[in-house]
């Protein structure tokens, strides 16, 4: 792999070798100069190189691959010449909109295909001609298997937000899709982080890629005042209301770990009269679009969101990020709080921890090398701000690639995240993912103690609902919000089939094979 050169500060878009039509669109959109990732990636991609681009959210990665991709396309050729794979519907739509604006003066058709929307209209759009297909992984697979989409002419392939695809368990499908693309293709991979499986994917599927890694000079966390609030689980909502009132944010994102938690919090806050909307994977496409638009247009102050639903989304002017649930890794922490403090503004990030999560907070502090002090009301802060804040000096946040990647076990179809113990040595973290006994398959159940589910209930469901004998069930573990069961591999799928979508103790349960 070739390392990237020092970036030059003075690069202008017109130095990059883009067509006049593309340049005109850029001028009209109002981009003055390329962002660092654009300045580096665009010439390499125009030269036909494979590129791995690592840069944080909000650094302009879409144009970094989008502009050279558009330049590469031949409007006279009706085949699908380029595909962009995205992890979520939101990103798929967002990327499509961005690409269409860049293609304003080109005769290029860009079609978005994603789940949660009628497949027929997407098939019709593909039939009437698409030069570029922007897709979520699942829907693309589906369309390929229905022969509505052929990739034999897709010589430009982009994996956008690759780490997110990994987190969602899509990597295998991504590989399948890559295998269907011509081997002489050009591949670009963009990601905020580069966990080992992504590197391996790049090694296997990319040809001598140029690696461009942009480490922010001031990593977002530097411009962000960070605090924590320690509170018991039961008092969390009340405390949150108090914090929100005291902070009086212009706009805030409140992060929850699960979609169930997010929708519950939305209700709780609405009941207390707050102006809040939620964004998570259980909402319909239309609702999510509406929520995003409302938040972007400042028609709503507070957005409750899960990591997956919010990440990669482009929202400015967020004054506060509140981690209502502590993030599952230091990387997620950086991503979350990076939603504020943008464009030179200062932002505030407040993390809620229950007493038993103090250890996790300490780990985050150590990883991001930030001072995260106990939250005080804004008035108290002003009082205390008088003496010089020495501790803030010289605190340099670690570049992203130096931050330990934390092993996170991703389960569930969309954004249920389960924590695994943090090991401080990144190499050991792979090992620290809980092992499953040979021949056993771990299933994820989206309910736990909080829904009144006990181990006995689950064993009952396995016995009565899935007709399993005692010795086919290796382990049942009930956590607060979810549970895991380990069953013999050969009956795992049947168990899912029998139990998924049924009710247990009055709650609808979802059962899935947990992915690593
Ligand atoms: P990423 O994919 O890295 O998260 P996006 O491509 O979504 O970032 O871009 C983030 C925001 O920055 C978008 O609103 C986009 O329009 C804007 N943007 C991109 N490139 C530039 C540029 N060169 N100058 C100004 N704004 C830009
Ligand atoms: Mg992006």
Short mmCIF file of C-alpha atoms and ligand atoms in Angstrom, two decimals:
data_model
loop_
_atom_site.label_atom_id
_atom_site.label_comp_id
_atom_site.label_asym_id
_atom_site.label_seq_id
_atom_site.Cartn_x
_atom_site.Cartn_y
_atom_site.Cartn_z
CA UNK A 1 0.00 0.00 0.00
CA UNK A 2 1.22 3.47 -0.82
CA UNK A 3 1.11 6.03 1.94
CA UNK A 4 -0.35 9.38 1.20
CA UNK A 5 1.75 12.48 0.80
CA UNK A 6 1.54 15.53 3.00
CA UNK A 7 -1.54 17.43 2.08
CA UNK A 8 -1.14 20.85 0.63
CA UNK A 9 -3.10 23.63 2.27
CA UNK A 10 -3.63 25.62 -0.88
CA UNK A 11 -5.39 23.12 -3.11
CA UNK A 12 -8.39 24.49 -4.98
CA UNK A 13 -11.10 22.50 -6.67
CA UNK A 14 -9.93 23.68 -10.05
CA UNK A 15 -6.49 22.18 -9.38
CA UNK A 16 -7.99 18.73 -9.05
CA UNK A 17 -8.71 18.07 -12.70
CA UNK A 18 -12.48 17.96 -12.59
CA UNK A 19 -14.71 18.57 -15.62
CA UNK A 20 -16.20 22.04 -16.12
CA UNK A 21 -19.72 20.63 -15.59
CA UNK A 22 -18.72 19.23 -12.22
CA UNK A 23 -16.80 22.36 -11.31
CA UNK A 24 -19.88 24.42 -12.12
CA UNK A 25 -22.03 22.32 -9.79
CA UNK A 26 -19.48 22.70 -7.02
CA UNK A 27 -19.46 26.46 -7.52
CA UNK A 28 -23.23 26.58 -7.40
CA UNK A 29 -23.38 24.47 -4.27
CA UNK A 30 -20.90 26.88 -2.78
CA UNK A 31 -17.96 24.66 -1.88
CA UNK A 32 -15.01 27.01 -1.88
CA UNK A 33 -12.14 24.65 -1.48
CA UNK A 34 -11.77 20.93 -1.17
CA UNK A 35 -11.66 19.42 2.27
CA UNK A 36 -8.42 17.52 3.05
CA UNK A 37 -9.89 14.12 2.19
CA UNK A 38 -11.19 15.54 -1.09
CA UNK A 39 -7.90 17.21 -1.97
CA UNK A 40 -6.12 13.91 -1.56
CA UNK A 41 -8.62 11.36 -2.75
CA UNK A 42 -9.99 13.06 -5.85
CA UNK A 43 -6.73 13.11 -7.87
CA UNK A 44 -5.94 9.53 -6.92
CA UNK A 45 -9.37 8.32 -7.95
CA UNK A 46 -9.24 10.33 -11.16
CA UNK A 47 -5.97 8.58 -11.88
CA UNK A 48 -7.66 5.25 -11.58
CA UNK A 49 -6.23 4.15 -8.26
CA UNK A 50 -8.09 2.25 -5.62
CA UNK A 51 -8.41 4.43 -2.55
CA UNK A 52 -8.96 3.81 1.12
CA UNK A 53 -10.12 7.02 2.72
CA UNK A 54 -10.28 7.32 6.43
CA UNK A 55 -11.67 10.51 7.86
CA UNK A 56 -14.20 11.40 10.47
CA UNK A 57 -17.84 12.02 9.84
CA UNK A 58 -18.57 15.39 8.30
CA UNK A 59 -15.29 15.71 6.44
CA UNK A 60 -16.80 15.58 2.96
CA UNK A 61 -16.20 11.97 2.01
CA UNK A 62 -19.22 11.86 -0.31
CA UNK A 63 -17.74 14.37 -2.73
CA UNK A 64 -14.32 12.79 -2.31
CA UNK A 65 -15.57 9.67 -4.09
CA UNK A 66 -18.62 11.18 -5.76
CA UNK A 67 -16.91 13.76 -7.94
CA UNK A 68 -14.33 11.45 -9.52
CA UNK A 69 -17.00 8.78 -9.89
CA UNK A 70 -19.26 11.13 -11.83
CA UNK A 71 -16.37 12.17 -14.00
CA UNK A 72 -15.62 8.55 -14.82
CA UNK A 73 -19.15 7.76 -16.02
CA UNK A 74 -20.17 7.62 -19.65
CA UNK A 75 -23.69 9.07 -20.05
CA UNK A 76 -24.02 7.31 -23.41
CA UNK A 77 -23.70 3.89 -21.80
CA UNK A 78 -26.95 2.71 -20.25
CA UNK A 79 -25.46 0.02 -18.06
CA UNK A 80 -24.94 0.39 -14.34
CA UNK A 81 -21.38 1.67 -14.33
CA UNK A 82 -20.97 2.53 -10.68
CA UNK A 83 -22.36 1.36 -7.39
CA UNK A 84 -22.15 2.90 -3.96
CA UNK A 85 -22.90 0.63 -1.04
CA UNK A 86 -24.13 2.28 2.12
CA UNK A 87 -25.02 0.78 5.47
CA UNK A 88 -28.38 2.42 6.11
CA UNK A 89 -31.35 3.85 4.30
CA UNK A 90 -30.66 7.30 5.62
CA UNK A 91 -27.14 7.30 4.31
CA UNK A 92 -28.29 5.84 1.04
CA UNK A 93 -30.72 8.68 0.55
CA UNK A 94 -28.30 11.28 1.77
CA UNK A 95 -25.55 10.10 -0.57
CA UNK A 96 -27.98 9.96 -3.48
CA UNK A 97 -29.10 13.50 -2.87
CA UNK A 98 -25.52 14.71 -2.66
CA UNK A 99 -24.51 12.89 -5.84
CA UNK A 100 -27.51 14.27 -7.70
CA UNK A 101 -26.53 17.77 -6.74
CA UNK A 102 -22.96 17.18 -7.94
CA UNK A 103 -24.38 15.73 -11.18
CA UNK A 104 -26.66 18.72 -11.76
CA UNK A 105 -25.05 19.52 -15.14
CA UNK A 106 -24.37 15.98 -16.25
CA UNK A 107 -26.71 13.64 -18.02
CA UNK A 108 -26.37 10.97 -15.39
CA UNK A 109 -29.11 8.93 -13.75
CA UNK A 110 -28.60 8.07 -10.10
CA UNK A 111 -30.99 5.60 -8.55
CA UNK A 112 -31.27 4.86 -4.84
CA UNK A 113 -32.32 1.39 -3.75
CA UNK A 114 -32.90 0.60 -0.11
CA UNK A 115 -35.02 -1.58 2.10
CA UNK A 116 -38.24 -0.49 3.69
CA UNK A 117 -39.60 0.85 0.42
CA UNK A 118 -41.49 -0.98 -2.33
CA UNK A 119 -39.04 -2.97 -4.39
CA UNK A 120 -41.18 -2.65 -7.52
CA UNK A 121 -40.73 1.04 -8.00
CA UNK A 122 -37.01 0.57 -7.51
CA UNK A 123 -37.04 -2.17 -10.12
CA UNK A 124 -38.87 0.15 -12.47
CA UNK A 125 -36.33 2.88 -11.91
CA UNK A 126 -33.53 0.46 -12.63
CA UNK A 127 -35.24 -0.67 -15.81
CA UNK A 128 -35.56 2.85 -17.07
CA UNK A 129 -31.83 3.27 -16.75
CA UNK A 130 -29.31 3.97 -14.02
CA UNK A 131 -25.70 4.92 -14.46
CA UNK A 132 -25.15 4.87 -10.72
CA UNK A 133 -26.91 2.77 -8.14
CA UNK A 134 -26.66 3.84 -4.53
CA UNK A 135 -27.79 0.97 -2.37
CA UNK A 136 -28.10 -0.54 1.01
CA UNK A 137 -26.47 -3.93 1.15
CA UNK A 138 -29.57 -6.03 1.72
CA UNK A 139 -31.64 -4.43 -0.99
CA UNK A 140 -28.86 -4.66 -3.48
CA UNK A 141 -28.52 -8.37 -2.83
CA UNK A 142 -32.23 -8.75 -3.22
CA UNK A 143 -32.30 -6.91 -6.52
CA UNK A 144 -29.39 -8.90 -7.83
CA UNK A 145 -31.07 -12.18 -6.97
CA UNK A 146 -34.22 -10.99 -8.73
CA UNK A 147 -32.08 -10.14 -11.72
CA UNK A 148 -33.19 -6.54 -11.63
CA UNK A 149 -29.64 -5.45 -11.22
CA UNK A 150 -26.51 -6.69 -12.93
CA UNK A 151 -23.11 -5.54 -11.91
CA UNK A 152 -21.11 -6.80 -14.85
CA UNK A 153 -20.42 -3.26 -16.01
CA UNK A 154 -19.95 -1.75 -12.55
CA UNK A 155 -16.32 -0.71 -12.87
CA UNK A 156 -16.46 1.87 -10.10
CA UNK A 157 -17.41 0.57 -6.71
CA UNK A 158 -17.62 2.52 -3.50
CA UNK A 159 -18.04 1.17 0.00
CA UNK A 160 -19.20 4.11 2.03
CA UNK A 161 -19.04 4.05 5.82
CA UNK A 162 -17.47 0.62 5.70
CA UNK A 163 -17.04 0.37 9.46
CA UNK A 164 -20.73 0.87 9.85
CA UNK A 165 -21.42 -1.96 7.46
CA UNK A 166 -19.13 -4.11 9.53
CA UNK A 167 -20.94 -3.16 12.72
CA UNK A 168 -24.24 -4.10 11.18
CA UNK A 169 -22.93 -7.48 10.14
CA UNK A 170 -23.04 -6.79 6.41
CA UNK A 171 -19.44 -7.54 5.58
CA UNK A 172 -20.08 -10.99 4.19
CA UNK A 173 -22.77 -9.68 1.90
CA UNK A 174 -20.51 -6.86 0.84
CA UNK A 175 -17.92 -9.42 -0.15
CA UNK A 176 -20.48 -11.35 -2.16
CA UNK A 177 -21.45 -8.21 -4.00
CA UNK A 178 -17.82 -7.31 -4.66
CA UNK A 179 -17.29 -10.71 -6.21
CA UNK A 180 -20.00 -9.95 -8.73
CA UNK A 181 -18.32 -6.79 -9.90
CA UNK A 182 -15.75 -6.91 -12.69
CA UNK A 183 -12.30 -7.74 -11.45
CA UNK A 184 -10.83 -4.82 -13.35
CA UNK A 185 -12.95 -2.41 -11.37
CA UNK A 186 -11.79 0.53 -9.35
CA UNK A 187 -12.72 0.30 -5.70
CA UNK A 188 -12.94 3.06 -3.14
CA UNK A 189 -13.51 2.39 0.52
CA UNK A 190 -14.43 5.15 2.92
CA UNK A 191 -14.70 4.77 6.61
CA UNK A 192 -14.38 6.78 9.78
CA UNK A 193 -12.41 3.99 11.43
CA UNK A 194 -10.35 1.08 10.17
CA UNK A 195 -11.00 -1.96 12.31
CA UNK A 196 -9.06 -5.09 11.32
CA UNK A 197 -11.89 -6.80 9.39
CA UNK A 198 -12.12 -3.75 7.14
CA UNK A 199 -8.39 -3.84 6.55
CA UNK A 200 -8.66 -7.49 5.65
CA UNK A 201 -11.49 -6.77 3.26
CA UNK A 202 -9.36 -4.10 1.63
CA UNK A 203 -6.44 -6.52 1.34
CA UNK A 204 -8.62 -9.08 -0.37
CA UNK A 205 -10.72 -6.93 -2.63
CA UNK A 206 -8.69 -3.88 -3.49
CA UNK A 207 -5.81 -3.47 -5.85
CA UNK A 208 -2.81 -1.69 -4.39
CA UNK A 209 -4.92 0.97 -2.73
CA UNK A 210 -3.66 4.41 -1.86
CA UNK A 211 -4.35 4.91 1.81
CA UNK A 212 -5.48 8.38 2.74
CA UNK A 213 -5.94 8.91 6.39
CA UNK A 214 -6.93 12.31 7.59
CA UNK A 215 -6.32 12.87 11.24
CA UNK A 216 -8.13 15.96 12.31
CA UNK A 217 -5.71 18.55 13.61
CA UNK A 218 -7.99 19.31 16.45
CA UNK A 219 -9.86 16.15 16.97
CA UNK A 220 -13.44 17.15 17.60
CA UNK A 221 -13.22 16.33 21.26
CA UNK A 222 -10.80 19.19 21.80
CA UNK A 223 -13.35 21.81 20.93
CA UNK A 224 -15.96 20.12 23.03
CA UNK A 225 -16.54 20.64 26.70
CA UNK A 226 -17.22 17.29 28.21
CA UNK A 227 -18.97 16.42 31.41
CA UNK A 228 -20.62 13.44 33.00
CA UNK A 229 -23.64 12.97 35.21
CA UNK A 230 -23.78 10.06 37.58
CA UNK A 231 -27.29 8.90 38.24
CA UNK A 232 -29.12 5.73 39.07
CA UNK A 233 -31.09 4.06 36.32
CA UNK A 234 -34.37 4.98 37.94
CA UNK A 235 -33.64 8.67 38.18
CA UNK A 236 -32.17 9.05 34.74
CA UNK A 237 -35.14 10.62 33.01
CA UNK A 238 -35.73 13.20 35.74
CA UNK A 239 -32.08 14.09 35.78
CA UNK A 240 -32.02 14.41 32.03
CA UNK A 241 -34.92 16.81 32.09
CA UNK A 242 -33.06 18.86 34.67
CA UNK A 243 -29.86 18.88 32.62
CA UNK A 244 -31.67 19.82 29.43
CA UNK A 245 -33.47 22.67 31.15
CA UNK A 246 -30.29 23.97 32.73
CA UNK A 247 -28.25 23.70 29.54
CA UNK A 248 -31.00 25.12 27.32
CA UNK A 249 -29.44 23.78 24.11
CA UNK A 250 -30.17 25.34 20.77
CA UNK A 251 -30.33 21.81 19.44
CA UNK A 252 -29.26 18.60 21.09
CA UNK A 253 -28.92 14.97 20.14
CA UNK A 254 -29.66 12.52 22.91
CA UNK A 255 -28.07 9.18 22.24
CA UNK A 256 -29.59 5.90 23.31
CA UNK A 257 -28.10 2.53 22.75
CA UNK A 258 -31.14 0.74 21.46
CA UNK A 259 -34.14 1.66 19.45
CA UNK A 260 -36.40 0.43 22.21
CA UNK A 261 -34.63 2.73 24.64
CA UNK A 262 -34.84 5.58 22.19
CA UNK A 263 -38.55 5.30 21.65
CA UNK A 264 -39.14 4.98 25.37
CA UNK A 265 -37.08 8.07 26.08
CA UNK A 266 -38.91 10.00 23.42
CA UNK A 267 -42.20 9.18 25.11
CA UNK A 268 -40.87 10.02 28.55
CA UNK A 269 -39.64 13.40 27.42
CA UNK A 270 -42.78 14.19 25.46
CA UNK A 271 -44.81 13.39 28.53
CA UNK A 272 -42.78 16.01 30.34
CA UNK A 273 -43.57 18.58 27.71
CA UNK A 274 -40.24 18.67 25.88
CA UNK A 275 -39.93 19.32 22.17
CA UNK A 276 -38.46 16.04 21.06
CA UNK A 277 -38.41 13.63 18.15
CA UNK A 278 -36.79 10.24 17.79
CA UNK A 279 -34.77 8.66 15.03
CA UNK A 280 -34.25 4.94 15.13
CA UNK A 281 -34.57 1.79 13.12
CA UNK A 282 -38.08 0.87 14.17
CA UNK A 283 -39.62 3.85 12.46
CA UNK A 284 -40.89 3.74 8.93
CA UNK A 285 -38.87 5.31 6.19
CA UNK A 286 -41.29 8.20 5.82
CA UNK A 287 -41.27 8.99 9.51
CA UNK A 288 -37.50 8.94 9.64
CA UNK A 289 -37.19 11.28 6.70
CA UNK A 290 -39.66 13.63 8.32
CA UNK A 291 -37.79 13.58 11.62
CA UNK A 292 -34.48 14.30 9.95
CA UNK A 293 -35.89 17.15 7.98
CA UNK A 294 -37.56 18.64 11.03
CA UNK A 295 -34.32 18.52 12.98
CA UNK A 296 -32.20 19.89 10.16
CA UNK A 297 -34.63 22.74 9.66
CA UNK A 298 -34.65 23.53 13.37
CA UNK A 299 -38.27 22.64 13.76
CA UNK A 300 -37.38 20.50 16.72
CA UNK A 301 -34.92 21.05 19.52
CA UNK A 302 -34.16 17.60 20.81
CA UNK A 303 -33.46 14.51 18.81
CA UNK A 304 -33.35 11.14 20.50
CA UNK A 305 -31.30 8.82 18.34
CA UNK A 306 -29.52 5.52 18.22
CA UNK A 307 -25.93 5.40 17.00
CA UNK A 308 -26.75 3.75 13.74
CA UNK A 309 -29.62 6.04 12.92
CA UNK A 310 -27.60 9.15 13.65
CA UNK A 311 -24.15 8.32 12.49
CA UNK A 312 -22.93 9.67 9.21
CA UNK A 313 -25.85 12.01 9.12
CA UNK A 314 -25.01 15.54 8.37
CA UNK A 315 -26.45 17.87 10.98
CA UNK A 316 -24.90 21.17 11.86
CA UNK A 317 -25.54 23.58 14.67
CA UNK A 318 -25.93 20.96 17.30
CA UNK A 319 -24.90 22.66 20.53
CA UNK A 320 -25.17 19.62 22.78
CA UNK A 321 -24.68 15.92 22.59
CA UNK A 322 -26.09 14.02 25.52
CA UNK A 323 -25.10 10.42 25.93
CA UNK A 324 -28.18 9.28 27.75
CA UNK A 325 -26.75 5.79 27.48
CA UNK A 326 -23.00 5.67 27.71
CA UNK A 327 -21.57 4.64 24.33
CA UNK A 328 -20.33 1.10 23.94
CA UNK A 329 -16.82 2.13 22.94
CA UNK A 330 -14.47 5.04 22.97
CA UNK A 331 -14.73 5.26 19.23
CA UNK A 332 -18.45 5.56 19.40
CA UNK A 333 -17.96 8.23 22.02
CA UNK A 334 -15.81 10.26 19.67
CA UNK A 335 -18.31 9.81 16.86
CA UNK A 336 -21.23 10.80 18.96
CA UNK A 337 -19.78 13.90 20.44
CA UNK A 338 -18.34 14.85 17.06
CA UNK A 339 -21.90 15.84 16.15
CA UNK A 340 -21.37 19.01 18.10
CA UNK A 341 -18.54 21.52 18.11
CA UNK A 342 -18.53 21.65 14.34
CA UNK A 343 -17.15 24.37 12.12
CA UNK A 344 -15.13 25.98 14.86
CA UNK A 345 -18.05 26.33 17.22
CA UNK A 346 -17.79 25.00 20.71
CA UNK A 347 -20.11 22.30 21.81
CA UNK A 348 -20.95 20.47 24.96
CA UNK A 349 -21.11 16.76 25.51
CA UNK A 350 -22.70 15.30 28.61
CA UNK A 351 -22.53 11.62 29.37
CA UNK A 352 -24.90 9.89 31.76
CA UNK A 353 -23.48 7.02 33.76
CA UNK A 354 -25.00 4.75 36.32
CA UNK A 355 -22.68 3.95 39.23
CA UNK A 356 -21.67 0.63 37.69
CA UNK A 357 -20.74 2.34 34.44
CA UNK A 358 -18.09 4.51 36.04
CA UNK A 359 -15.45 2.05 34.89
CA UNK A 360 -16.56 2.46 31.28
CA UNK A 361 -16.34 6.18 31.63
CA UNK A 362 -12.81 5.93 32.98
CA UNK A 363 -11.89 3.85 29.96
CA UNK A 364 -13.29 6.46 27.60
CA UNK A 365 -11.43 9.20 29.44
CA UNK A 366 -8.21 7.28 29.11
CA UNK A 367 -8.76 6.44 25.45
CA UNK A 368 -9.70 9.90 24.27
CA UNK A 369 -7.37 11.62 26.70
CA UNK A 370 -10.02 14.12 27.60
CA UNK A 371 -10.97 15.60 30.88
CA UNK A 372 -14.56 14.72 31.54
CA UNK A 373 -15.58 16.38 34.75
CA UNK A 374 -18.72 16.11 36.76
CA UNK A 375 -21.56 18.14 35.30
CA UNK A 376 -22.40 21.43 36.93
CA UNK A 377 -25.19 23.82 36.11
CA UNK A 378 -24.10 26.58 33.72
CA UNK A 379 -24.14 29.08 36.61
CA UNK A 380 -21.80 26.95 38.69
CA UNK A 381 -19.57 26.52 35.71
CA UNK A 382 -19.12 30.22 35.29
CA UNK A 383 -18.17 30.47 38.98
CA UNK A 384 -15.61 27.75 38.65
CA UNK A 385 -14.23 28.89 35.35
CA UNK A 386 -12.35 31.80 36.92
CA UNK A 387 -9.01 30.23 37.78
CA UNK A 388 -6.96 29.32 34.70
CA UNK A 389 -8.01 25.93 33.47
CA UNK A 390 -4.63 24.42 33.36
CA UNK A 391 -5.74 20.88 32.87
CA UNK A 392 -7.14 21.67 29.48
CA UNK A 393 -3.77 22.73 28.19
CA UNK A 394 -1.77 20.46 25.98
CA UNK A 395 -4.42 17.85 25.91
CA UNK A 396 -4.06 16.31 22.58
CA UNK A 397 -6.62 13.79 21.60
CA UNK A 398 -5.21 10.65 20.12
CA UNK A 399 -5.43 10.38 16.37
CA UNK A 400 -8.15 8.03 15.36
CA UNK A 401 -5.86 5.27 14.29
CA UNK A 402 -4.16 5.29 17.64
CA UNK A 403 -7.35 4.87 19.50
CA UNK A 404 -7.94 1.34 20.55
CA UNK A 405 -10.67 -0.29 18.63
CA UNK A 406 -12.94 -1.82 21.11
CA UNK A 407 -14.44 -5.15 20.40
CA UNK A 408 -18.12 -4.68 20.13
CA UNK A 409 -20.37 -7.52 19.53
CA UNK A 410 -23.04 -6.50 17.16
CA UNK A 411 -26.25 -8.32 17.32
CA UNK A 412 -29.71 -7.75 16.07
CA UNK A 413 -30.84 -6.65 12.69
CA UNK A 414 -30.48 -2.98 13.14
CA UNK A 415 -29.01 -1.32 16.11
CA UNK A 416 -29.14 -3.35 19.21
CA UNK A 417 -25.71 -3.17 20.67
CA UNK A 418 -24.33 -5.25 23.41
CA UNK A 419 -21.31 -4.38 25.38
CA UNK A 420 -18.36 -6.62 25.85
CA UNK A 421 -15.65 -6.09 28.42
CA UNK A 422 -13.00 -3.65 27.34
CA UNK A 423 -9.52 -5.01 27.11
CA UNK A 424 -6.82 -2.39 26.98
CA UNK A 425 -4.68 -4.15 24.43
CA UNK A 426 -6.43 -3.94 21.09
CA UNK A 427 -4.91 -7.20 19.97
CA UNK A 428 -6.43 -9.01 22.85
CA UNK A 429 -9.84 -7.62 22.28
CA UNK A 430 -10.54 -10.00 19.49
CA UNK A 431 -10.09 -12.76 22.00
CA UNK A 432 -12.29 -11.12 24.58
CA UNK A 433 -15.47 -11.54 22.60
CA UNK A 434 -17.40 -14.13 24.56
CA UNK A 435 -16.77 -17.50 23.09
CA UNK A 436 -19.54 -19.82 22.16
CA UNK A 437 -19.03 -23.48 22.77
CA UNK A 438 -18.34 -25.62 19.73
CA UNK A 439 -21.37 -26.34 17.63
CA UNK A 440 -23.52 -23.89 19.54
CA UNK A 441 -25.12 -20.86 18.01
CA UNK A 442 -25.89 -17.79 19.99
CA UNK A 443 -29.28 -16.21 19.54
CA UNK A 444 -30.22 -12.72 20.47
CA UNK A 445 -33.55 -11.94 22.05
CA UNK A 446 -34.58 -8.31 22.15
CA UNK A 447 -36.09 -8.48 25.62
CA UNK A 448 -34.52 -8.82 28.99
CA UNK A 449 -35.06 -8.32 32.68
CA UNK A 450 -36.46 -4.87 32.07
CA UNK A 451 -39.42 -6.41 30.29
CA UNK A 452 -39.90 -8.79 33.16
CA UNK A 453 -38.32 -11.70 31.34
CA UNK A 454 -36.54 -14.31 33.42
CA UNK A 455 -34.31 -17.19 32.50
CA UNK A 456 -37.14 -19.52 33.35
CA UNK A 457 -39.44 -17.72 30.90
CA UNK A 458 -36.95 -18.13 28.11
CA UNK A 459 -36.38 -21.77 28.89
CA UNK A 460 -40.12 -22.23 28.84
CA UNK A 461 -40.37 -20.52 25.46
CA UNK A 462 -37.58 -22.67 24.06
CA UNK A 463 -39.26 -25.78 25.35
CA UNK A 464 -42.86 -25.02 24.50
CA UNK A 465 -42.49 -22.59 21.63
CA UNK A 466 -39.53 -24.01 19.80
CA UNK A 467 -39.96 -27.60 20.96
CA UNK A 468 -36.40 -27.93 22.14
CA UNK A 469 -35.27 -30.45 24.66
CA UNK A 470 -33.27 -29.37 27.67
CA UNK A 471 -29.98 -30.62 26.27
CA UNK A 472 -30.36 -28.65 23.05
CA UNK A 473 -30.14 -25.46 25.06
CA UNK A 474 -26.61 -24.72 26.16
CA UNK A 475 -27.05 -21.43 27.89
CA UNK A 476 -29.60 -18.76 28.68
CA UNK A 477 -28.44 -15.39 29.80
CA UNK A 478 -30.85 -12.59 30.65
CA UNK A 479 -29.46 -9.07 30.58
CA UNK A 480 -31.26 -5.89 31.34
CA UNK A 481 -32.55 -5.14 27.88
CA UNK A 482 -31.77 -8.25 25.93
CA UNK A 483 -31.05 -11.88 26.42
CA UNK A 484 -28.89 -14.47 24.80
CA UNK A 485 -29.58 -18.10 24.34
CA UNK A 486 -27.18 -20.63 23.02
CA UNK A 487 -28.65 -23.58 21.23
CA UNK A 488 -27.31 -26.41 19.14
CA UNK A 489 -26.22 -25.16 15.76
CA UNK A 490 -28.45 -27.43 13.73
CA UNK A 491 -31.66 -26.22 15.34
CA UNK A 492 -30.73 -22.56 15.63
CA UNK A 493 -32.56 -21.46 12.54
CA UNK A 494 -35.63 -23.40 13.45
CA UNK A 495 -35.62 -21.82 16.88
CA UNK A 496 -35.56 -18.39 15.33
CA UNK A 497 -38.37 -19.32 13.03
CA UNK A 498 -40.51 -20.59 15.87
CA UNK A 499 -39.88 -17.81 18.34
CA UNK A 500 -39.24 -14.67 16.36
CA UNK A 501 -42.28 -12.42 16.39
CA UNK A 502 -44.08 -14.32 19.13
CA UNK A 503 -45.07 -12.89 22.48
CA UNK A 504 -43.54 -13.58 25.83
CA UNK A 505 -45.01 -12.15 29.03
CA UNK A 506 -47.01 -9.68 27.00
CA UNK A 507 -44.05 -8.38 24.99
CA UNK A 508 -43.47 -9.09 21.35
CA UNK A 509 -40.06 -10.69 21.08
CA UNK A 510 -37.58 -10.69 18.29
CA UNK A 511 -35.12 -13.53 18.03
CA UNK A 512 -32.15 -13.49 15.73
CA UNK A 513 -28.90 -15.26 15.26
CA UNK A 514 -26.34 -13.06 16.96
CA UNK A 515 -23.57 -12.01 14.65
CA UNK A 516 -20.02 -11.36 15.56
P1 LIG B 1 -18.84 12.55 5.46
O1 LIG B 1 -19.32 11.55 4.46
O2 LIG B 1 -17.37 12.61 5.57
O3 LIG B 1 -19.49 12.39 6.80
P2 LIG B 1 -20.33 14.43 3.87
O4 LIG B 1 -19.87 14.05 2.53
O5 LIG B 1 -21.68 13.98 4.30
O6 LIG B 1 -19.26 14.00 4.96
O7 LIG B 1 -20.21 16.02 3.97
C1 LIG B 1 -20.53 16.71 5.15
C2 LIG B 1 -21.02 18.11 4.83
O8 LIG B 1 -19.94 18.91 4.33
C3 LIG B 1 -22.11 18.16 3.77
O9 LIG B 1 -23.08 19.10 4.17
C4 LIG B 1 -21.39 18.64 2.54
O10 LIG B 1 -22.26 19.34 1.68
C5 LIG B 1 -20.33 19.54 3.12
N1 LIG B 1 -19.12 19.64 2.29
C6 LIG B 1 -18.53 18.64 1.62
N2 LIG B 1 -17.44 19.09 0.97
C7 LIG B 1 -17.34 20.41 1.23
C8 LIG B 1 -16.43 21.44 0.83
N3 LIG B 1 -15.40 21.17 0.06
N4 LIG B 1 -16.65 22.68 1.28
C9 LIG B 1 -17.71 22.93 2.09
N5 LIG B 1 -18.60 22.03 2.50
C10 LIG B 1 -18.43 20.76 2.09
MG1 LIG B 2 -20.43 9.85 4.59
#
